[in-house]
Each structure stands twice: as structure tokens, then as C-alpha cells.
Amino acid sequence: MSAASPHKLVTLLFEGLLDCLAKAQGAMAQGETELKCSVLSRAVRIVDEGLRSALNREQGGQLASDLGDLYAYISLRLTQANLRNDPALLDECKRLIEPIIEAWVAIGPQVGSTR
């Protein structure tokens, strides 16, 4: 079994983030505070320890810097959504990250993500 490409690994992080957002929305709607806290904590870890740490700021230049700033903002808003129990903040995070995910998926064929 071959290892996943770096592109595929980041794709999996994005998928995990979207999954957490959906679960958090459901937990908020159902009043399941423990589940909401758990999945939003996981979402913050995905953003901070996965997506932000994967950025190569030396080679990525301004784009990497801008993505780092966006990820920091999303992490902040996820934390605020958790503290305030505010699903609108989750919607905002989803709206912000979806274009990044779409662009990432679109470049997949160019970077050989089929491994």
C-alpha cells in the first residue's frame, strides 16, 4: 500500500474539518454541549496543527502568509462559535474555507494526487 501524497493528506484535513463543522451544527441544534465542544476542539486542532502547520511560508510567499492569516481567523471564529454556541459563526467558517477547498481539489490533477 503506497503512502498518501501531501496533497491527499491536506485534502483529508479539509474533509475532516467540514465533517467537524457539520457535526458541531447538529450538536448545537440538539443541545449536545459535550459533543459540540469535542468536535469543535477537533476542528481547531485540524486548522492549527494540520492546515496551518503544513504551510511552507518560505516557498509559499504571500499566498502561504495569507492562508496562515485565514486559518488563524477561522480558528478564532471556531473557538468563539463554541463559547457562544453560535451556529452562524460555523456558517461563516464554512463559507471562508469552501473556496480554498475547491481550489485545492482543482489543482489535484496537476500535483499528482492520485497516488
Coordinates of C-alpha atoms in Angstrom, one line a residue:
M1 CA 0.0 0.0 0.0
S2 CA 1.5 3.3 -1.0
A3 CA 1.6 6.4 1.2
A4 CA -0.8 9.2 0.5
S5 CA 0.6 12.2 -1.3
P6 CA 1.0 15.5 0.6
H7 CA -1.9 16.9 -1.5
K8 CA -4.1 14.0 -0.5
L9 CA -3.2 14.4 3.2
V10 CA -4.3 18.1 3.1
T11 CA -7.5 17.1 1.3
L12 CA -8.2 14.7 4.2
L13 CA -7.7 17.5 6.6
F14 CA -10.2 19.7 4.7
E15 CA -12.7 16.8 4.7
G16 CA -12.2 16.3 8.5
L17 CA -12.8 20.0 9.1
L18 CA -16.0 20.0 7.1
D19 CA -17.2 16.9 8.9
C20 CA -16.5 18.6 12.3
L21 CA -18.4 21.7 11.2
A22 CA -21.4 19.6 10.2
K23 CA -21.3 17.6 13.5
A24 CA -21.0 20.8 15.5
Q25 CA -24.0 22.3 13.7
G26 CA -26.0 19.2 14.6
A27 CA -24.8 19.1 18.2
M28 CA -25.8 22.8 18.6
A29 CA -29.2 22.1 17.2
Q30 CA -29.7 19.2 19.5
G31 CA -28.3 20.9 22.6
E32 CA -25.5 18.3 22.9
T33 CA -22.9 20.5 24.5
E34 CA -20.3 17.8 25.2
L35 CA -20.3 16.6 21.5
K36 CA -20.2 20.3 20.3
C37 CA -17.2 21.0 22.4
S38 CA -15.4 17.8 21.3
V39 CA -15.9 18.3 17.6
L40 CA -15.1 22.0 17.7
S41 CA -11.9 21.3 19.6
R42 CA -11.0 18.7 16.9
A43 CA -11.8 21.3 14.2
V44 CA -9.4 23.8 15.8
R45 CA -6.7 21.2 16.0
I46 CA -7.2 20.4 12.3
V47 CA -6.8 24.0 11.4
D48 CA -3.9 24.8 13.8
E49 CA -1.9 21.6 13.9
G50 CA -2.8 20.4 10.4
L51 CA -3.5 23.1 7.9
R52 CA -1.5 26.0 9.4
S53 CA 1.5 23.8 10.2
A54 CA 1.5 22.4 6.7
L55 CA 2.1 25.8 5.2
N56 CA 5.6 26.5 3.8
R57 CA 5.9 30.2 4.4
E58 CA 9.3 30.4 2.8
Q59 CA 8.4 28.9 -0.5
G60 CA 4.7 29.8 -0.4
G61 CA 5.3 33.6 -0.1
Q62 CA 2.3 35.8 0.1
L63 CA -0.2 33.1 -0.6
A64 CA 1.1 31.0 2.4
S65 CA 1.1 34.1 4.6
D66 CA -2.5 34.9 3.6
L67 CA -3.6 31.3 4.2
G68 CA -1.9 31.4 7.6
D69 CA -3.9 34.5 8.4
L70 CA -7.1 33.0 7.2
Y71 CA -6.6 29.8 9.2
A72 CA -5.8 31.8 12.3
Y73 CA -9.1 33.7 11.8
I74 CA -11.0 30.5 11.3
S75 CA -9.5 29.0 14.4
L76 CA -10.6 32.1 16.4
R77 CA -14.1 32.0 15.0
L78 CA -14.4 28.3 15.7
T79 CA -13.5 29.0 19.3
Q80 CA -16.0 31.8 19.5
A81 CA -18.7 29.6 18.0
N82 CA -18.0 27.1 20.7
L83 CA -18.1 29.6 23.5
R84 CA -21.1 31.5 22.2
N85 CA -22.9 28.4 20.9
D86 CA -23.4 30.3 17.7
P87 CA -24.1 28.3 14.5
A88 CA -23.8 31.5 12.4
L89 CA -20.1 31.5 13.2
L90 CA -19.8 27.9 11.9
D91 CA -21.5 29.0 8.7
E92 CA -19.0 31.8 8.4
C93 CA -16.1 29.4 8.7
K94 CA -17.6 27.1 6.2
R95 CA -18.1 30.0 3.7
L96 CA -14.5 31.0 4.2
I97 CA -12.9 27.6 3.8
E98 CA -15.0 26.2 0.9
P99 CA -13.3 28.3 -1.9
I100 CA -9.9 27.2 -0.5
I101 CA -11.0 23.6 -0.6
E102 CA -12.4 23.9 -4.1
A103 CA -9.2 25.4 -5.4
W104 CA -7.2 22.7 -3.6
V105 CA -9.2 20.0 -5.2
A106 CA -8.9 21.6 -8.6
I107 CA -5.1 21.6 -8.5
G108 CA -5.1 17.9 -7.6
P109 CA -4.5 16.5 -11.1
Q110 CA -1.6 18.9 -11.6
V111 CA 0.2 17.8 -8.4
G112 CA -0.3 14.1 -8.9
S113 CA -2.7 13.4 -6.0
T114 CA -3.7 10.1 -7.4
R115 CA -1.0 8.2 -5.5

